[in-house]
Amino acid sequence: MLRPASKYGIAGAALTLLALTGCGSSSGGGGGDPTASPATSLAAAKDKGPVCLGDAPADGVHVLRGGGFRLPGGGGVQYATADADGTTRTATLRDGARYESGQQQWTVKPGGQVTLSGHAYSVRQICSYRVVLKPKDAKDKAALAAAPKSLQSAGGSADNGLCFTTNRSVLAAAAKGFPAKGQTLSLLGNSGVQQFPIGLSLTVSYIDTTAGTAGLGANCAAIPVAVYKNVRVGDSVEFAGVLFKVSQLTEQAVRLTRTSA
């Protein structure tokens, strides 16, 4: 049993993905409830790496670990789980932008392909913290890169064009909302919500100083877009296209140092 003083909060964010058909091994049912907190973070295994395999094109779709991404045509996809053995890395993708029971899921490798609600995507990169997909159809590429009517968040699904996009202006606006490269972002560990431009909100679901792990969550357009469980100092995470490294865990906060421009 963990000491009460060393653990704060409960990891809570439901995750989801869209109707996929594609390469890799399929297992129906969608697995367990992704909102559940680890039974004991002391038992959490450290990722064996490599951190990333494959390349990330500039116009790639970034699906963050544990989170969902709405796609053109009304579909979506989730990065449900990851596996790495020190040499190779795979990802389990689940259908739907929000978790529901009975969803199918597929294990994919870099260089593979998936078909999401009739739309083909190549799997360009798999990292511990994200999967990068690239649409095969020019219409899907154009839809993802389309400029929104406004860079101001309106809340809920009205923010789809801000939260689920490859548009350079939107990503630049999101990046400006974070501390500059090399500087630190502190997220308090009291389950409070920290708001950022383009409708993004971040939370620390728990901090376990005994195990040296924490849980981070991100929501945008009413979708859990990332749920990072059992992150440790030195781990990489991503929010709105910006990369961070976990630099410190205290009983009060998780500190992230920005590593990308």
PDB file of C-alpha atoms in Angstrom:
ATOM      1  CA  MET A   1       0.000   0.000   0.000  1.00  0.00           C
ATOM      2  CA  LEU A   2       1.363   3.446  -0.910  1.00  0.00           C
ATOM      3  CA  ARG A   3       1.634   6.013   1.801  1.00  0.00           C
ATOM      4  CA  PRO A   4      -1.257   8.486   1.477  1.00  0.00           C
ATOM      5  CA  ALA A   5       1.119  11.431   1.641  1.00  0.00           C
ATOM      6  CA  SER A   6       2.995  10.288  -1.422  1.00  0.00           C
ATOM      7  CA  LYS A   7       0.155   9.922  -3.871  1.00  0.00           C
ATOM      8  CA  TYR A   8      -2.267  12.574  -4.996  1.00  0.00           C
ATOM      9  CA  GLY A   9      -5.388  12.299  -7.067  1.00  0.00           C
ATOM     10  CA  ILE A  10      -6.643   9.553  -9.302  1.00  0.00           C
ATOM     11  CA  ALA A  11      -5.883   9.297 -12.990  1.00  0.00           C
ATOM     12  CA  GLY A  12      -9.121   9.992 -14.764  1.00  0.00           C
ATOM     13  CA  ALA A  13      -9.750  10.642 -18.424  1.00  0.00           C
ATOM     14  CA  ALA A  14     -11.628   8.464 -20.836  1.00  0.00           C
ATOM     15  CA  LEU A  15      -9.875   7.828 -24.134  1.00  0.00           C
ATOM     16  CA  THR A  16     -11.210   6.962 -27.559  1.00  0.00           C
ATOM     17  CA  LEU A  17     -10.591   6.129 -31.263  1.00  0.00           C
ATOM     18  CA  LEU A  18     -12.474   5.723 -34.592  1.00  0.00           C
ATOM     19  CA  ALA A  19     -13.435   2.856 -36.846  1.00  0.00           C
ATOM     20  CA  LEU A  20     -10.162   1.432 -38.101  1.00  0.00           C
ATOM     21  CA  THR A  21      -9.518  -1.308 -40.573  1.00  0.00           C
ATOM     22  CA  GLY A  22      -5.937  -1.928 -41.483  1.00  0.00           C
ATOM     23  CA  CYS A  23      -2.724  -3.787 -41.048  1.00  0.00           C
ATOM     24  CA  GLY A  24      -1.571  -5.369 -37.836  1.00  0.00           C
ATOM     25  CA  SER A  25      -3.178  -7.807 -35.485  1.00  0.00           C
ATOM     26  CA  SER A  26      -6.786  -7.179 -34.505  1.00  0.00           C
ATOM     27  CA  SER A  27      -8.390  -7.821 -31.138  1.00  0.00           C
ATOM     28  CA  GLY A  28     -11.975  -6.764 -30.641  1.00  0.00           C
ATOM     29  CA  GLY A  29     -13.513  -5.494 -27.456  1.00  0.00           C
ATOM     30  CA  GLY A  30     -11.349  -2.445 -26.864  1.00  0.00           C
ATOM     31  CA  GLY A  31      -9.609  -3.788 -23.746  1.00  0.00           C
ATOM     32  CA  GLY A  32     -10.112  -2.492 -20.227  1.00  0.00           C
ATOM     33  CA  ASP A  33     -11.427   0.838 -19.062  1.00  0.00           C
ATOM     34  CA  PRO A  34      -8.765   3.431 -19.945  1.00  0.00           C
ATOM     35  CA  THR A  35      -9.984   5.785 -17.236  1.00  0.00           C
ATOM     36  CA  ALA A  36      -8.802   3.493 -14.459  1.00  0.00           C
ATOM     37  CA  SER A  37      -5.819   4.509 -12.341  1.00  0.00           C
ATOM     38  CA  PRO A  38      -2.945   2.005 -12.068  1.00  0.00           C
ATOM     39  CA  ALA A  39      -3.599  -0.368  -9.175  1.00  0.00           C
ATOM     40  CA  THR A  40      -0.089   0.366  -7.913  1.00  0.00           C
ATOM     41  CA  SER A  41       2.337   2.646  -9.673  1.00  0.00           C
ATOM     42  CA  LEU A  42       5.175   0.947  -7.781  1.00  0.00           C
ATOM     43  CA  ALA A  43       4.737  -1.919 -10.249  1.00  0.00           C
ATOM     44  CA  ALA A  44       4.825   0.321 -13.326  1.00  0.00           C
ATOM     45  CA  ALA A  45       7.497  -0.931 -15.707  1.00  0.00           C
ATOM     46  CA  LYS A  46       9.839   1.556 -17.317  1.00  0.00           C
ATOM     47  CA  ASP A  47       9.556   1.763 -21.117  1.00  0.00           C
ATOM     48  CA  LYS A  48      12.406  -0.232 -22.689  1.00  0.00           C
ATOM     49  CA  GLY A  49      12.606   1.977 -25.774  1.00  0.00           C
ATOM     50  CA  PRO A  50      13.599   2.993 -28.335  1.00  0.00           C
ATOM     51  CA  VAL A  51      11.787   6.271 -27.700  1.00  0.00           C
ATOM     52  CA  CYS A  52      10.816   6.645 -31.382  1.00  0.00           C
ATOM     53  CA  LEU A  53      10.929   4.628 -34.582  1.00  0.00           C
ATOM     54  CA  GLY A  54      10.204   6.110 -38.010  1.00  0.00           C
ATOM     55  CA  ASP A  55      10.052   9.716 -39.220  1.00  0.00           C
ATOM     56  CA  ALA A  56       7.543  12.465 -38.473  1.00  0.00           C
ATOM     57  CA  PRO A  57       6.570  14.482 -41.581  1.00  0.00           C
ATOM     58  CA  ALA A  58       5.682  18.132 -41.060  1.00  0.00           C
ATOM     59  CA  ASP A  59       2.088  17.509 -42.120  1.00  0.00           C
ATOM     60  CA  GLY A  60       1.650  14.370 -40.029  1.00  0.00           C
ATOM     61  CA  VAL A  61      -1.246  13.784 -37.642  1.00  0.00           C
ATOM     62  CA  HIS A  62       0.007  13.518 -34.056  1.00  0.00           C
ATOM     63  CA  VAL A  63      -2.091  11.116 -31.977  1.00  0.00           C
ATOM     64  CA  LEU A  64      -0.889  11.394 -28.394  1.00  0.00           C
ATOM     65  CA  ARG A  65      -0.432   8.488 -25.999  1.00  0.00           C
ATOM     66  CA  GLY A  66      -3.677   7.529 -24.291  1.00  0.00           C
ATOM     67  CA  GLY A  67      -5.649  10.133 -26.233  1.00  0.00           C
ATOM     68  CA  GLY A  68      -7.973  10.496 -29.190  1.00  0.00           C
ATOM     69  CA  PHE A  69      -7.891  12.538 -32.402  1.00  0.00           C
ATOM     70  CA  ARG A  70     -10.907  13.478 -34.544  1.00  0.00           C
ATOM     71  CA  LEU A  71     -10.289  12.867 -38.240  1.00  0.00           C
ATOM     72  CA  PRO A  72     -11.879  14.184 -41.465  1.00  0.00           C
ATOM     73  CA  GLY A  73     -15.085  12.394 -42.378  1.00  0.00           C
ATOM     74  CA  GLY A  74     -16.345  12.150 -38.814  1.00  0.00           C
ATOM     75  CA  GLY A  75     -14.004   9.427 -37.608  1.00  0.00           C
ATOM     76  CA  GLY A  76     -11.263   9.297 -35.030  1.00  0.00           C
ATOM     77  CA  VAL A  77      -8.403   7.258 -33.652  1.00  0.00           C
ATOM     78  CA  GLN A  78      -6.766   6.642 -30.267  1.00  0.00           C
ATOM     79  CA  TYR A  79      -3.272   5.658 -29.285  1.00  0.00           C
ATOM     80  CA  ALA A  80      -4.353   3.136 -26.687  1.00  0.00           C
ATOM     81  CA  THR A  81      -1.170   1.340 -25.589  1.00  0.00           C
ATOM     82  CA  ALA A  82       2.490   1.018 -26.533  1.00  0.00           C
ATOM     83  CA  ASP A  83       5.023  -1.789 -26.455  1.00  0.00           C
ATOM     84  CA  ALA A  84       8.803  -1.714 -26.879  1.00  0.00           C
ATOM     85  CA  ASP A  85      11.425  -4.409 -26.335  1.00  0.00           C
ATOM     86  CA  GLY A  86      14.570  -2.307 -26.642  1.00  0.00           C
ATOM     87  CA  THR A  87      14.798  -2.761 -30.414  1.00  0.00           C
ATOM     88  CA  THR A  88      11.314  -2.499 -31.894  1.00  0.00           C
ATOM     89  CA  ARG A  89       8.245  -0.469 -31.024  1.00  0.00           C
ATOM     90  CA  THR A  90       4.560  -1.060 -31.747  1.00  0.00           C
ATOM     91  CA  ALA A  91       1.362   0.793 -30.909  1.00  0.00           C
ATOM     92  CA  THR A  92      -2.185  -0.349 -30.315  1.00  0.00           C
ATOM     93  CA  LEU A  93      -4.727   1.884 -32.038  1.00  0.00           C
ATOM     94  CA  ARG A  94      -8.383   1.770 -31.048  1.00  0.00           C
ATOM     95  CA  ASP A  95     -11.336   2.923 -33.134  1.00  0.00           C
ATOM     96  CA  GLY A  96     -13.265   6.060 -32.200  1.00  0.00           C
ATOM     97  CA  ALA A  97     -12.245   9.475 -30.892  1.00  0.00           C
ATOM     98  CA  ARG A  98     -13.751   8.682 -27.486  1.00  0.00           C
ATOM     99  CA  TYR A  99     -13.631   5.403 -25.601  1.00  0.00           C
ATOM    100  CA  GLU A 100     -16.653   3.112 -25.802  1.00  0.00           C
ATOM    101  CA  SER A 101     -16.982  -0.542 -24.920  1.00  0.00           C
ATOM    102  CA  GLY A 102     -16.786  -3.044 -27.771  1.00  0.00           C
ATOM    103  CA  GLN A 103     -14.392  -1.045 -29.935  1.00  0.00           C
ATOM    104  CA  GLN A 104     -11.870  -2.898 -32.065  1.00  0.00           C
ATOM    105  CA  GLN A 105      -8.160  -2.301 -31.812  1.00  0.00           C
ATOM    106  CA  TRP A 106      -5.115  -3.041 -33.931  1.00  0.00           C
ATOM    107  CA  THR A 107      -1.391  -3.358 -33.286  1.00  0.00           C
ATOM    108  CA  VAL A 108       0.651  -1.418 -35.854  1.00  0.00           C
ATOM    109  CA  LYS A 109       4.307  -0.908 -36.704  1.00  0.00           C
ATOM    110  CA  PRO A 110       6.137   2.021 -38.366  1.00  0.00           C
ATOM    111  CA  GLY A 111       5.667   1.787 -42.121  1.00  0.00           C
ATOM    112  CA  GLY A 112       2.300   0.074 -41.847  1.00  0.00           C
ATOM    113  CA  GLN A 113      -1.108   1.336 -42.934  1.00  0.00           C
ATOM    114  CA  VAL A 114      -4.519   1.671 -41.310  1.00  0.00           C
ATOM    115  CA  THR A 115      -7.902   2.506 -42.790  1.00  0.00           C
ATOM    116  CA  LEU A 116     -10.024   4.723 -40.574  1.00  0.00           C
ATOM    117  CA  SER A 117     -13.685   4.915 -41.595  1.00  0.00           C
ATOM    118  CA  GLY A 118     -12.728   4.304 -45.197  1.00  0.00           C
ATOM    119  CA  HIS A 119      -9.813   6.768 -45.149  1.00  0.00           C
ATOM    120  CA  ALA A 120      -6.287   5.353 -45.582  1.00  0.00           C
ATOM    121  CA  TYR A 121      -3.378   6.490 -43.412  1.00  0.00           C
ATOM    122  CA  SER A 122       0.247   5.427 -43.281  1.00  0.00           C
ATOM    123  CA  VAL A 123       1.906   4.899 -39.893  1.00  0.00           C
ATOM    124  CA  ARG A 124       4.982   7.106 -40.182  1.00  0.00           C
ATOM    125  CA  GLN A 125       6.311   7.148 -36.629  1.00  0.00           C
ATOM    126  CA  ILE A 126       5.656   5.452 -33.297  1.00  0.00           C
ATOM    127  CA  CYS A 127       7.044   6.998 -30.118  1.00  0.00           C
ATOM    128  CA  SER A 128       6.438   6.300 -26.459  1.00  0.00           C
ATOM    129  CA  TYR A 129       4.412   9.519 -26.371  1.00  0.00           C
ATOM    130  CA  ARG A 130       2.786   9.723 -29.853  1.00  0.00           C
ATOM    131  CA  VAL A 131       1.913   8.016 -33.118  1.00  0.00           C
ATOM    132  CA  VAL A 132       2.278  10.031 -36.336  1.00  0.00           C
ATOM    133  CA  LEU A 133      -0.116   9.188 -39.161  1.00  0.00           C
ATOM    134  CA  LYS A 134      -0.182  10.631 -42.663  1.00  0.00           C
ATOM    135  CA  PRO A 135      -3.340  10.626 -44.787  1.00  0.00           C
ATOM    136  CA  LYS A 136      -3.006   9.031 -48.207  1.00  0.00           C
ATOM    137  CA  ASP A 137      -5.800  11.057 -49.836  1.00  0.00           C
ATOM    138  CA  ALA A 138      -5.161  14.670 -50.888  1.00  0.00           C
ATOM    139  CA  LYS A 139      -8.645  15.713 -49.721  1.00  0.00           C
ATOM    140  CA  ASP A 140      -7.953  14.450 -46.211  1.00  0.00           C
ATOM    141  CA  LYS A 141      -4.601  16.270 -46.172  1.00  0.00           C
ATOM    142  CA  ALA A 142      -6.321  19.495 -47.211  1.00  0.00           C
ATOM    143  CA  ALA A 143      -9.075  19.099 -44.609  1.00  0.00           C
ATOM    144  CA  LEU A 144      -6.547  18.603 -41.813  1.00  0.00           C
ATOM    145  CA  ALA A 145      -4.488  21.616 -42.927  1.00  0.00           C
ATOM    146  CA  ALA A 146      -7.480  23.958 -43.381  1.00  0.00           C
ATOM    147  CA  ALA A 147      -7.350  27.239 -41.486  1.00  0.00           C
ATOM    148  CA  PRO A 148     -10.079  27.692 -38.845  1.00  0.00           C
ATOM    149  CA  LYS A 149     -12.387  30.699 -38.916  1.00  0.00           C
ATOM    150  CA  SER A 150     -10.848  31.962 -35.692  1.00  0.00           C
ATOM    151  CA  LEU A 151      -7.912  31.184 -33.414  1.00  0.00           C
ATOM    152  CA  GLN A 152     -10.111  31.925 -30.409  1.00  0.00           C
ATOM    153  CA  SER A 153     -11.438  28.943 -28.500  1.00  0.00           C
ATOM    154  CA  ALA A 154     -15.234  28.647 -28.379  1.00  0.00           C
ATOM    155  CA  GLY A 155     -15.315  25.426 -26.360  1.00  0.00           C
ATOM    156  CA  GLY A 156     -16.505  21.902 -27.098  1.00  0.00           C
ATOM    157  CA  SER A 157     -16.672  20.513 -30.624  1.00  0.00           C
ATOM    158  CA  ALA A 158     -16.522  24.078 -32.017  1.00  0.00           C
ATOM    159  CA  ASP A 159     -12.776  23.818 -31.335  1.00  0.00           C
ATOM    160  CA  ASN A 160     -12.248  20.836 -33.643  1.00  0.00           C
ATOM    161  CA  GLY A 161     -10.374  23.030 -36.123  1.00  0.00           C
ATOM    162  CA  LEU A 162      -8.028  24.160 -33.336  1.00  0.00           C
ATOM    163  CA  CYS A 163      -7.465  20.835 -31.598  1.00  0.00           C
ATOM    164  CA  PHE A 164      -7.334  18.356 -34.491  1.00  0.00           C
ATOM    165  CA  THR A 165      -5.313  20.009 -37.210  1.00  0.00           C
ATOM    166  CA  THR A 166      -1.997  20.197 -39.023  1.00  0.00           C
ATOM    167  CA  ASN A 167      -2.482  23.897 -39.845  1.00  0.00           C
ATOM    168  CA  ARG A 168       0.761  25.817 -39.265  1.00  0.00           C
ATOM    169  CA  SER A 169      -0.920  28.967 -37.924  1.00  0.00           C
ATOM    170  CA  VAL A 170      -2.852  27.028 -35.294  1.00  0.00           C
ATOM    171  CA  LEU A 171       0.208  25.076 -34.181  1.00  0.00           C
ATOM    172  CA  ALA A 172       2.243  28.287 -33.990  1.00  0.00           C
ATOM    173  CA  ALA A 173      -0.419  29.918 -31.822  1.00  0.00           C
ATOM    174  CA  ALA A 174      -0.446  26.886 -29.540  1.00  0.00           C
ATOM    175  CA  ALA A 175       3.353  26.903 -29.254  1.00  0.00           C
ATOM    176  CA  LYS A 176       3.362  30.575 -28.202  1.00  0.00           C
ATOM    177  CA  GLY A 177       1.133  29.708 -25.259  1.00  0.00           C
ATOM    178  CA  PHE A 178       3.887  27.637 -23.627  1.00  0.00           C
ATOM    179  CA  PRO A 179       7.208  28.719 -22.090  1.00  0.00           C
ATOM    180  CA  ALA A 180      10.047  29.099 -24.599  1.00  0.00           C
ATOM    181  CA  LYS A 181      12.435  26.280 -25.481  1.00  0.00           C
ATOM    182  CA  GLY A 182      14.609  25.412 -22.483  1.00  0.00           C
ATOM    183  CA  GLN A 183      12.192  26.966 -20.001  1.00  0.00           C
ATOM    184  CA  THR A 184       9.995  25.126 -17.532  1.00  0.00           C
ATOM    185  CA  LEU A 185       6.251  24.635 -17.325  1.00  0.00           C
ATOM    186  CA  SER A 186       5.010  23.786 -13.817  1.00  0.00           C
ATOM    187  CA  LEU A 187       1.746  21.867 -13.445  1.00  0.00           C
ATOM    188  CA  LEU A 188       0.345  21.761  -9.938  1.00  0.00           C
ATOM    189  CA  GLY A 189      -0.514  18.350  -8.560  1.00  0.00           C
ATOM    190  CA  ASN A 190      -3.858  19.202  -6.982  1.00  0.00           C
ATOM    191  CA  SER A 191      -5.930  18.060  -9.997  1.00  0.00           C
ATOM    192  CA  GLY A 192      -6.519  21.674 -10.951  1.00  0.00           C
ATOM    193  CA  VAL A 193      -6.973  22.541 -14.617  1.00  0.00           C
ATOM    194  CA  GLN A 194      -4.475  24.766 -16.422  1.00  0.00           C
ATOM    195  CA  GLN A 195      -5.881  26.393 -19.573  1.00  0.00           C
ATOM    196  CA  PHE A 196      -3.897  27.192 -22.713  1.00  0.00           C
ATOM    197  CA  PRO A 197      -4.678  28.806 -26.095  1.00  0.00           C
ATOM    198  CA  ILE A 198      -6.725  26.948 -28.727  1.00  0.00           C
ATOM    199  CA  GLY A 199      -8.885  25.297 -26.066  1.00  0.00           C
ATOM    200  CA  LEU A 200      -6.249  22.975 -24.578  1.00  0.00           C
ATOM    201  CA  SER A 201      -6.354  22.165 -20.861  1.00  0.00           C
ATOM    202  CA  LEU A 202      -3.791  20.179 -18.842  1.00  0.00           C
ATOM    203  CA  THR A 203      -4.118  18.406 -15.512  1.00  0.00           C
ATOM    204  CA  VAL A 204      -1.909  16.395 -13.175  1.00  0.00           C
ATOM    205  CA  SER A 205      -3.994  13.388 -12.182  1.00  0.00           C
ATOM    206  CA  TYR A 206      -1.582  12.085  -9.557  1.00  0.00           C
ATOM    207  CA  ILE A 207       1.968  12.386  -8.239  1.00  0.00           C
ATOM    208  CA  ASP A 208       3.605   9.402  -6.556  1.00  0.00           C
ATOM    209  CA  THR A 209       6.901  10.550  -5.094  1.00  0.00           C
ATOM    210  CA  THR A 210       7.640   7.113  -3.641  1.00  0.00           C
ATOM    211  CA  ALA A 211       7.529   5.430  -7.055  1.00  0.00           C
ATOM    212  CA  GLY A 212       8.830   8.516  -8.858  1.00  0.00           C
ATOM    213  CA  THR A 213       5.881   8.583 -11.272  1.00  0.00           C
ATOM    214  CA  ALA A 214       3.033  10.918 -12.183  1.00  0.00           C
ATOM    215  CA  GLY A 215      -0.012  11.050 -14.426  1.00  0.00           C
ATOM    216  CA  LEU A 216      -0.714  13.872 -16.889  1.00  0.00           C
ATOM    217  CA  GLY A 217      -3.868  14.479 -18.905  1.00  0.00           C
ATOM    218  CA  ALA A 218      -4.867  16.839 -21.709  1.00  0.00           C
ATOM    219  CA  ASN A 219      -8.292  17.715 -23.090  1.00  0.00           C
ATOM    220  CA  CYS A 220      -9.284  19.716 -26.151  1.00  0.00           C
ATOM    221  CA  ALA A 221     -12.656  20.130 -27.895  1.00  0.00           C
ATOM    222  CA  ALA A 222     -14.226  17.920 -25.200  1.00  0.00           C
ATOM    223  CA  ILE A 223     -11.928  15.010 -26.138  1.00  0.00           C
ATOM    224  CA  PRO A 224      -9.174  13.526 -23.930  1.00  0.00           C
ATOM    225  CA  VAL A 225      -6.272  14.105 -26.323  1.00  0.00           C
ATOM    226  CA  ALA A 226      -3.529  12.660 -24.084  1.00  0.00           C
ATOM    227  CA  VAL A 227      -3.284  10.569 -20.940  1.00  0.00           C
ATOM    228  CA  TYR A 228       0.291   9.935 -19.872  1.00  0.00           C
ATOM    229  CA  LYS A 229       0.376   7.400 -17.053  1.00  0.00           C
ATOM    230  CA  ASN A 230       3.442   6.630 -14.949  1.00  0.00           C
ATOM    231  CA  VAL A 231       5.714   9.280 -16.475  1.00  0.00           C
ATOM    232  CA  ARG A 232       9.130   9.611 -14.876  1.00  0.00           C
ATOM    233  CA  VAL A 233      11.877  12.235 -14.837  1.00  0.00           C
ATOM    234  CA  GLY A 234      13.509  12.117 -18.265  1.00  0.00           C
ATOM    235  CA  ASP A 235      10.396  10.955 -20.138  1.00  0.00           C
ATOM    236  CA  SER A 236       9.157  12.910 -23.152  1.00  0.00           C
ATOM    237  CA  VAL A 237       5.564  14.129 -23.524  1.00  0.00           C
ATOM    238  CA  GLU A 238       3.836  16.253 -26.141  1.00  0.00           C
ATOM    239  CA  PHE A 239       1.000  18.760 -26.042  1.00  0.00           C
ATOM    240  CA  ALA A 240      -0.354  20.647 -29.088  1.00  0.00           C
ATOM    241  CA  GLY A 241       2.689  19.767 -31.159  1.00  0.00           C
ATOM    242  CA  VAL A 242       5.181  20.955 -28.518  1.00  0.00           C
ATOM    243  CA  LEU A 243       7.638  18.533 -26.923  1.00  0.00           C
ATOM    244  CA  PHE A 244       8.608  18.535 -23.256  1.00  0.00           C
ATOM    245  CA  LYS A 245      10.804  16.428 -21.021  1.00  0.00           C
ATOM    246  CA  VAL A 246       9.734  15.662 -17.461  1.00  0.00           C
ATOM    247  CA  SER A 247      12.417  17.445 -15.433  1.00  0.00           C
ATOM    248  CA  GLN A 248      11.153  17.188 -11.842  1.00  0.00           C
ATOM    249  CA  LEU A 249       8.459  15.558  -9.734  1.00  0.00           C
ATOM    250  CA  THR A 250       7.632  16.950  -6.306  1.00  0.00           C
ATOM    251  CA  GLU A 251       4.718  16.421  -3.975  1.00  0.00           C
ATOM    252  CA  GLN A 252       3.290  19.716  -5.236  1.00  0.00           C
ATOM    253  CA  ALA A 253       3.979  19.770  -8.961  1.00  0.00           C
ATOM    254  CA  VAL A 254       5.225  18.179 -12.162  1.00  0.00           C
ATOM    255  CA  ARG A 255       7.792  20.317 -13.966  1.00  0.00           C
ATOM    256  CA  LEU A 256       8.230  20.002 -17.712  1.00  0.00           C
ATOM    257  CA  THR A 257      11.126  21.527 -19.669  1.00  0.00           C
ATOM    258  CA  ARG A 258      10.313  22.462 -23.246  1.00  0.00           C
ATOM    259  CA  THR A 259      12.633  20.704 -25.708  1.00  0.00           C
ATOM    260  CA  SER A 260      11.212  21.743 -29.095  1.00  0.00           C
ATOM    261  CA  ALA A 261      11.189  25.166 -30.751  1.00  0.00           C
TER     262      ALA A 261
END
